Coordinates of C-alpha atoms in Angstrom, one line a residue:
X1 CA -51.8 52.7 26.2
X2 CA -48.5 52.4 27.5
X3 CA -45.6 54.4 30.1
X4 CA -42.4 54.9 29.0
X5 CA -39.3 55.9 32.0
X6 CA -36.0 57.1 31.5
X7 CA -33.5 58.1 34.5
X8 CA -30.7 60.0 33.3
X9 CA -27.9 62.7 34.5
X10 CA -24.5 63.9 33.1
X11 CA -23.0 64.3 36.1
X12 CA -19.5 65.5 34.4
X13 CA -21.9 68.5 32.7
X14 CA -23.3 69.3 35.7
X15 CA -19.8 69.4 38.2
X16 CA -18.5 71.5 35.0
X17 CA -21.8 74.0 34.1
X18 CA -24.6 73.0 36.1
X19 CA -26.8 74.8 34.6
X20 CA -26.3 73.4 30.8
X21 CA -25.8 70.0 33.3
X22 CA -29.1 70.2 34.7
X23 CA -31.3 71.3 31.6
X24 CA -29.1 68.3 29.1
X25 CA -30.1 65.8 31.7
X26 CA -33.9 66.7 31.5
X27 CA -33.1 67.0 27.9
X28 CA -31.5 63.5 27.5
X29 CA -34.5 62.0 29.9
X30 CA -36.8 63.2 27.0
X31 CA -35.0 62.0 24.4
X32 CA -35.0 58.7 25.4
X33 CA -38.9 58.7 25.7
X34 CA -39.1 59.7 22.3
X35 CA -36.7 57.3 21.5
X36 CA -39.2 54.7 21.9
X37 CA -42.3 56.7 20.8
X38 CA -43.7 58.0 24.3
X39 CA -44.3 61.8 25.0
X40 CA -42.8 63.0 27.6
X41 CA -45.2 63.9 30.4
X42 CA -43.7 64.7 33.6
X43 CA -40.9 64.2 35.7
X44 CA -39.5 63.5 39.2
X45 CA -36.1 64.2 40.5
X46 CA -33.4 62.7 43.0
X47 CA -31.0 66.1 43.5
X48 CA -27.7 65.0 44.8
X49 CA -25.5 67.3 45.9
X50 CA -22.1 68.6 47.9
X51 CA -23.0 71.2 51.2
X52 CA -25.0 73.7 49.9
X53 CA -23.5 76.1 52.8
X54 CA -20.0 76.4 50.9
X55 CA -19.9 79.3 48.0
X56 CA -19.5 76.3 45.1
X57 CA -22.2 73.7 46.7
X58 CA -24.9 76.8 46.5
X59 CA -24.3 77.7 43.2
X60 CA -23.9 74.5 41.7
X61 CA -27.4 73.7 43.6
X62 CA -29.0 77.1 42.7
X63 CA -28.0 76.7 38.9
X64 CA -29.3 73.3 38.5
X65 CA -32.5 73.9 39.9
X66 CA -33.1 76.8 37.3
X67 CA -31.9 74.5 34.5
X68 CA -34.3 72.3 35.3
X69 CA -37.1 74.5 35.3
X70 CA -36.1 76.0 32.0
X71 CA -36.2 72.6 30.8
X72 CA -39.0 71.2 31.9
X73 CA -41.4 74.8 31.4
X74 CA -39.8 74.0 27.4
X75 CA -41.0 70.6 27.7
X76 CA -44.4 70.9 29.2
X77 CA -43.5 68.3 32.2
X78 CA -44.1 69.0 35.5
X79 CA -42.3 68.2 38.2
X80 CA -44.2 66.1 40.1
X81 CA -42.1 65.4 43.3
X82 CA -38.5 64.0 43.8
X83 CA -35.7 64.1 46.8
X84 CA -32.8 66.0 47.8
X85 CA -29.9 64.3 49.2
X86 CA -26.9 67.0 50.3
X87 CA -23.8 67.2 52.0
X88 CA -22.7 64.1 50.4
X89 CA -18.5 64.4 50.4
X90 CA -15.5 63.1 52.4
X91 CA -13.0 63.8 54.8
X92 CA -9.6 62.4 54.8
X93 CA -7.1 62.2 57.3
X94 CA -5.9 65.3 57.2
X95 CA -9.1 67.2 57.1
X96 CA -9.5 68.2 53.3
X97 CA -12.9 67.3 52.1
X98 CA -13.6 66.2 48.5
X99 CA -17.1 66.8 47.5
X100 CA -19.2 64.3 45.1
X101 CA -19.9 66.2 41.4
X102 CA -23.6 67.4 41.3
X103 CA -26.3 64.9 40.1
X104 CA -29.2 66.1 39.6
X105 CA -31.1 62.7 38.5
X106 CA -34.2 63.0 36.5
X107 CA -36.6 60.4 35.7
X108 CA -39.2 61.0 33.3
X109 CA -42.2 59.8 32.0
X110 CA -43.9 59.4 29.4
X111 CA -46.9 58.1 27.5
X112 CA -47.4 56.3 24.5
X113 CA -50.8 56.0 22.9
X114 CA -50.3 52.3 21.3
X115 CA -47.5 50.3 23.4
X116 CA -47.2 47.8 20.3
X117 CA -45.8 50.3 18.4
X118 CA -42.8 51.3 21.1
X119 CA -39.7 50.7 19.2
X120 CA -36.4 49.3 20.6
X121 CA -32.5 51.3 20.0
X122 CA -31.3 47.7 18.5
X123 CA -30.8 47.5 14.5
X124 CA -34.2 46.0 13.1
X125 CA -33.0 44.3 10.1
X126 CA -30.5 44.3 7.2
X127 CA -30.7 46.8 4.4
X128 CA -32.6 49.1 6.8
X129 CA -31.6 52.8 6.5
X130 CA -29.9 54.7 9.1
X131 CA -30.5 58.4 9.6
X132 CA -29.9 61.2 12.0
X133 CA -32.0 63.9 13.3
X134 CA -30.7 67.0 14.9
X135 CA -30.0 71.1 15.6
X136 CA -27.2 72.9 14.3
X137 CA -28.4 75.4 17.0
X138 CA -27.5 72.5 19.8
X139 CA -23.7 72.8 20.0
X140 CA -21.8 69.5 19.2
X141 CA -18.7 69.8 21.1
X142 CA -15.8 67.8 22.9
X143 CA -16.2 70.2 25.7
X144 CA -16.8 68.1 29.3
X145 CA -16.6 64.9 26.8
X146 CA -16.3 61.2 27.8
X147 CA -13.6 61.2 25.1
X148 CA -11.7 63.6 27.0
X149 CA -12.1 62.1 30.1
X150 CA -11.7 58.6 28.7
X151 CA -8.6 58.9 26.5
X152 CA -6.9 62.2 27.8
X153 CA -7.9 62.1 31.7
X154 CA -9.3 65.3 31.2
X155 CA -12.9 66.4 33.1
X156 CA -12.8 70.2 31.4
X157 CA -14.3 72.5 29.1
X158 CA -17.7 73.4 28.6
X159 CA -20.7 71.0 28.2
X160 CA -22.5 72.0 24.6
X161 CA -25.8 74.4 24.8
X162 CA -28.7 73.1 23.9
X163 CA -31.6 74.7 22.1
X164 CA -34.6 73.1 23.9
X165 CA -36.9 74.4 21.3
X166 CA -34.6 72.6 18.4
X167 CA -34.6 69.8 20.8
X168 CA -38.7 69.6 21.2
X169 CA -39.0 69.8 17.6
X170 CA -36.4 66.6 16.7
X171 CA -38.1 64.7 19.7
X172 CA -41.4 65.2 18.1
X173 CA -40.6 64.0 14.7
X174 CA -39.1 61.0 16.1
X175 CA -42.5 60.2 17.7
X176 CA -44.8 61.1 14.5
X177 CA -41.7 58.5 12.6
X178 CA -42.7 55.7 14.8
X179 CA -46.1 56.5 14.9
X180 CA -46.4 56.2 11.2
X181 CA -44.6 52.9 11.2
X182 CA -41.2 54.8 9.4
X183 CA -39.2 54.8 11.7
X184 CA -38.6 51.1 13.3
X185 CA -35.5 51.8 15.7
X186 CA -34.1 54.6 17.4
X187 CA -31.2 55.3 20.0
X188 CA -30.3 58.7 21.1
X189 CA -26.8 60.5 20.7
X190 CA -25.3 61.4 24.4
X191 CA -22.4 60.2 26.7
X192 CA -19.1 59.1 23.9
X193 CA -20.9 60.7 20.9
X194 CA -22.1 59.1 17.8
X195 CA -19.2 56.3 17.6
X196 CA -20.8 55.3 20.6
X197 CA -24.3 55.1 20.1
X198 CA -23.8 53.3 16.4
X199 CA -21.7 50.7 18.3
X200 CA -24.4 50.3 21.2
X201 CA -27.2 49.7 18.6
X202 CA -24.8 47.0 16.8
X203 CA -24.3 45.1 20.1
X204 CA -28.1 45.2 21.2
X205 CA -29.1 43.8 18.0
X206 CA -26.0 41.6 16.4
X207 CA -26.4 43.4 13.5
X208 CA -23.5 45.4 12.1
X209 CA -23.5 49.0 9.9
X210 CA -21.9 50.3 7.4
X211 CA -21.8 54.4 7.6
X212 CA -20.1 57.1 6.0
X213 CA -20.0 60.3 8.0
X214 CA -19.0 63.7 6.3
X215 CA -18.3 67.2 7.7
X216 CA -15.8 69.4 8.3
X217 CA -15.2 69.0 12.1
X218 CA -12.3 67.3 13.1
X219 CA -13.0 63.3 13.1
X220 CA -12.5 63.0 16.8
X221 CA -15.3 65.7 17.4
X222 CA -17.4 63.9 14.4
X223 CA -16.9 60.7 16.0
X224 CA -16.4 61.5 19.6
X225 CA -18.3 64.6 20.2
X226 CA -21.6 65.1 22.2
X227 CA -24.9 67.2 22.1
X228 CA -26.1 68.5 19.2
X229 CA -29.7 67.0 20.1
X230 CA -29.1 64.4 17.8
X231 CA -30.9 60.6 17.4
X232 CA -29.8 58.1 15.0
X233 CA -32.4 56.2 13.8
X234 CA -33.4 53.3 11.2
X235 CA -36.1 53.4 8.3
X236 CA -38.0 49.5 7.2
X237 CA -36.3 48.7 3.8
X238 CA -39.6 48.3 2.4
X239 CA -40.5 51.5 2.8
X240 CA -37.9 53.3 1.1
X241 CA -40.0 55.4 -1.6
X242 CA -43.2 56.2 0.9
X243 CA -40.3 57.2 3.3
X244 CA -39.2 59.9 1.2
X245 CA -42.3 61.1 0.3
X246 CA -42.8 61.3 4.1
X247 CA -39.9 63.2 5.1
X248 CA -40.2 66.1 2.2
X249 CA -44.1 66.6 3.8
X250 CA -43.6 66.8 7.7
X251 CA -40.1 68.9 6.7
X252 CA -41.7 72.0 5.0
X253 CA -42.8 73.0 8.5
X254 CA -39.1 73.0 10.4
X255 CA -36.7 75.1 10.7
X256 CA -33.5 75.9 8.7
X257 CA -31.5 75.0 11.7
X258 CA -33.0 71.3 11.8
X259 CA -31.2 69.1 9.6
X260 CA -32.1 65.1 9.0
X261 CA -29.6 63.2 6.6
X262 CA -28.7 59.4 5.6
X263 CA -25.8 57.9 7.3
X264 CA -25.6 54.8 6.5
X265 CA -27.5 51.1 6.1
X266 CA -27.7 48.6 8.6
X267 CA -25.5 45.5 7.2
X268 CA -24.9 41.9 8.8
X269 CA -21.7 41.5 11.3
X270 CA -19.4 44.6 11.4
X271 CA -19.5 47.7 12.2
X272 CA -17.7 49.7 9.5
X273 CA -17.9 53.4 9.6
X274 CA -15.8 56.2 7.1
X275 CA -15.2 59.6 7.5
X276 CA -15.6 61.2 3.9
X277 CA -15.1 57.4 2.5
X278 CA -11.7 57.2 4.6
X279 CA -12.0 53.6 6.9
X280 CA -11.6 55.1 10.5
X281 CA -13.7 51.5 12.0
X282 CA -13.8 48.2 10.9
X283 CA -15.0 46.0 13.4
X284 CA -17.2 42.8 13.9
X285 CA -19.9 42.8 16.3
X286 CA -19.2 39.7 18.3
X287 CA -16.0 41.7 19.5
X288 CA -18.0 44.7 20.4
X289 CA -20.2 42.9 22.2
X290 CA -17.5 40.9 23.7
X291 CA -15.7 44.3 25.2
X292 CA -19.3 45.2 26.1
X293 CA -20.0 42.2 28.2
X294 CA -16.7 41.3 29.5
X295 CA -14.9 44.0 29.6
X296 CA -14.9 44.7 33.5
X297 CA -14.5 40.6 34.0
X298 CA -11.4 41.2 32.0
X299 CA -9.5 43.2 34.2
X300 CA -9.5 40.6 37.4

């Protein structure tokens, strides 16, 4: 038997909707359990916030304590302790005070039955298959994105709504996928989107991708966007045909709004990924992982 523990929090969601801030980051602590094949169990929490005896620092605390309780009564985990850290903000010269953005940490964690099988978020091996799991009923949005922030300066709009029982339901197939010996890496979608989470589990393997993404969204928002409840994940080449077989059993039972489809294959030393066969990326890995490693070094 094994324990699984993820510490996670948006802070961006939560300054800009602490409520959909607060139940993502339980959300997103989950996720990563799954990720490697543990059931989430419990949680604690490290709740750091502004004063709570201004108008915006009580709602902003209020809110995120209810979202986490939504989340975690969804969930099954209890909250088994945690901290609370307030009236964390500064005062310049001239009296004005800037509060921090509301973080409500959460670590979770969970259990996994067989700690062998725990899976990593790195590529496995070449010719594997790369899928995606998710909700259409979990907004995919570039509302309160790292995009926007990143490229456009912008902290604004509206973090995406999740549907926690959408999200339970793609968290547990994940876990049955690894438990069955399917499913043999796994990485969730969250902070920069999908582009993001393909490039991370290039650089923590050294293995590249080819994918071809299609929808009608704009390709910033298919590339860039976050939520959604999404995890990409790869299937053993070997296992193509059983695979198959597999998915069209355990799918009978979801819902309409669940969706599971092939991006893609894992490949040997770039990262190429299409938008309806259109080239948007074309990249080796040894440069992402480059950027990755060297990237703050770079700017001294």
């Amino acid at each position: 038997t094994g324990i699984a523990a993820s510490v996670d929090c948006n802070n961006r969601w939560v300054f800009l909707d602490p409520l959909r801030g607060s139940i993502a980051a339980v959300a997103e602590s989950a996720r990563n359990v799954s990720c490697v094949g543990a059931k989430p169990v419990a949680i604690t929490n490290n709740l750091n916030f502004s004063s709570p005896e201004t108008d915006i620092g009580y709602w902003q605390l209020a809110l995120s304590c209810e979202g986490i309780s939504k989340a975690c009564e969804i969930f099954e985990t209890p909250v088994t302790g945690g901290n609370v850290s307030l009236f964390n903000e500064s005062k310049d010269k001239n009296g004005v005070i800037t509060p921090i953005q509301p973080t409500p940490v959460i670590g979770m964690i969970g259990i996994i039955d067989d700690a062998d099988k725990a899976i990593r978020s790195g590529w496995k091996q070449t010719q594997d298959e790369i899928w995606i799991v998710g909700s259409n009923l979990s907004e995919t949005t570039l509302g309160a994105s790292s995009y926007l922030d990143y490229f456009h300066g912008q902290v604004t709009g509206r973090p995406p709504k999740i549907n926690l029982e959408d999200e339970k339901i793609c968290q547990k197939f994940i876990r049955d996928g690894i438990h069955e010996d399917y499913i043999v890496s796994c990485h969730d979608i969250s902070d920069g989107g999908l582009s993001i989470a393909l490039a991370e589990c290039s650089i923590l393997s050294g293995l590249g991708a080819e994918i071809n993404i299609e929808g009608n969204l704009r390709e910033d928002n298919l590339l860039f966007g976050e939520g959604g409840s999404r995890m990409i994940f790869s299937i053993d080449c070997n296992k193509k045909k059983s695979w198959l077989k597999y998915l069209t059993e355990v799918s009978k039972n979801f819902k309409d709004s669940i969706y599971i489809k092939k991006l893609g294959i894992v490949s040997n030393n770039k990262l190429k990924i299409k938008i309806l066969n259109k080239v948007i990326c074309d990249l080796k890995v040894s440069a992402l992982t480059d950027t990755f490693n060297n990237g703050i070094i770079k700017k001294f």
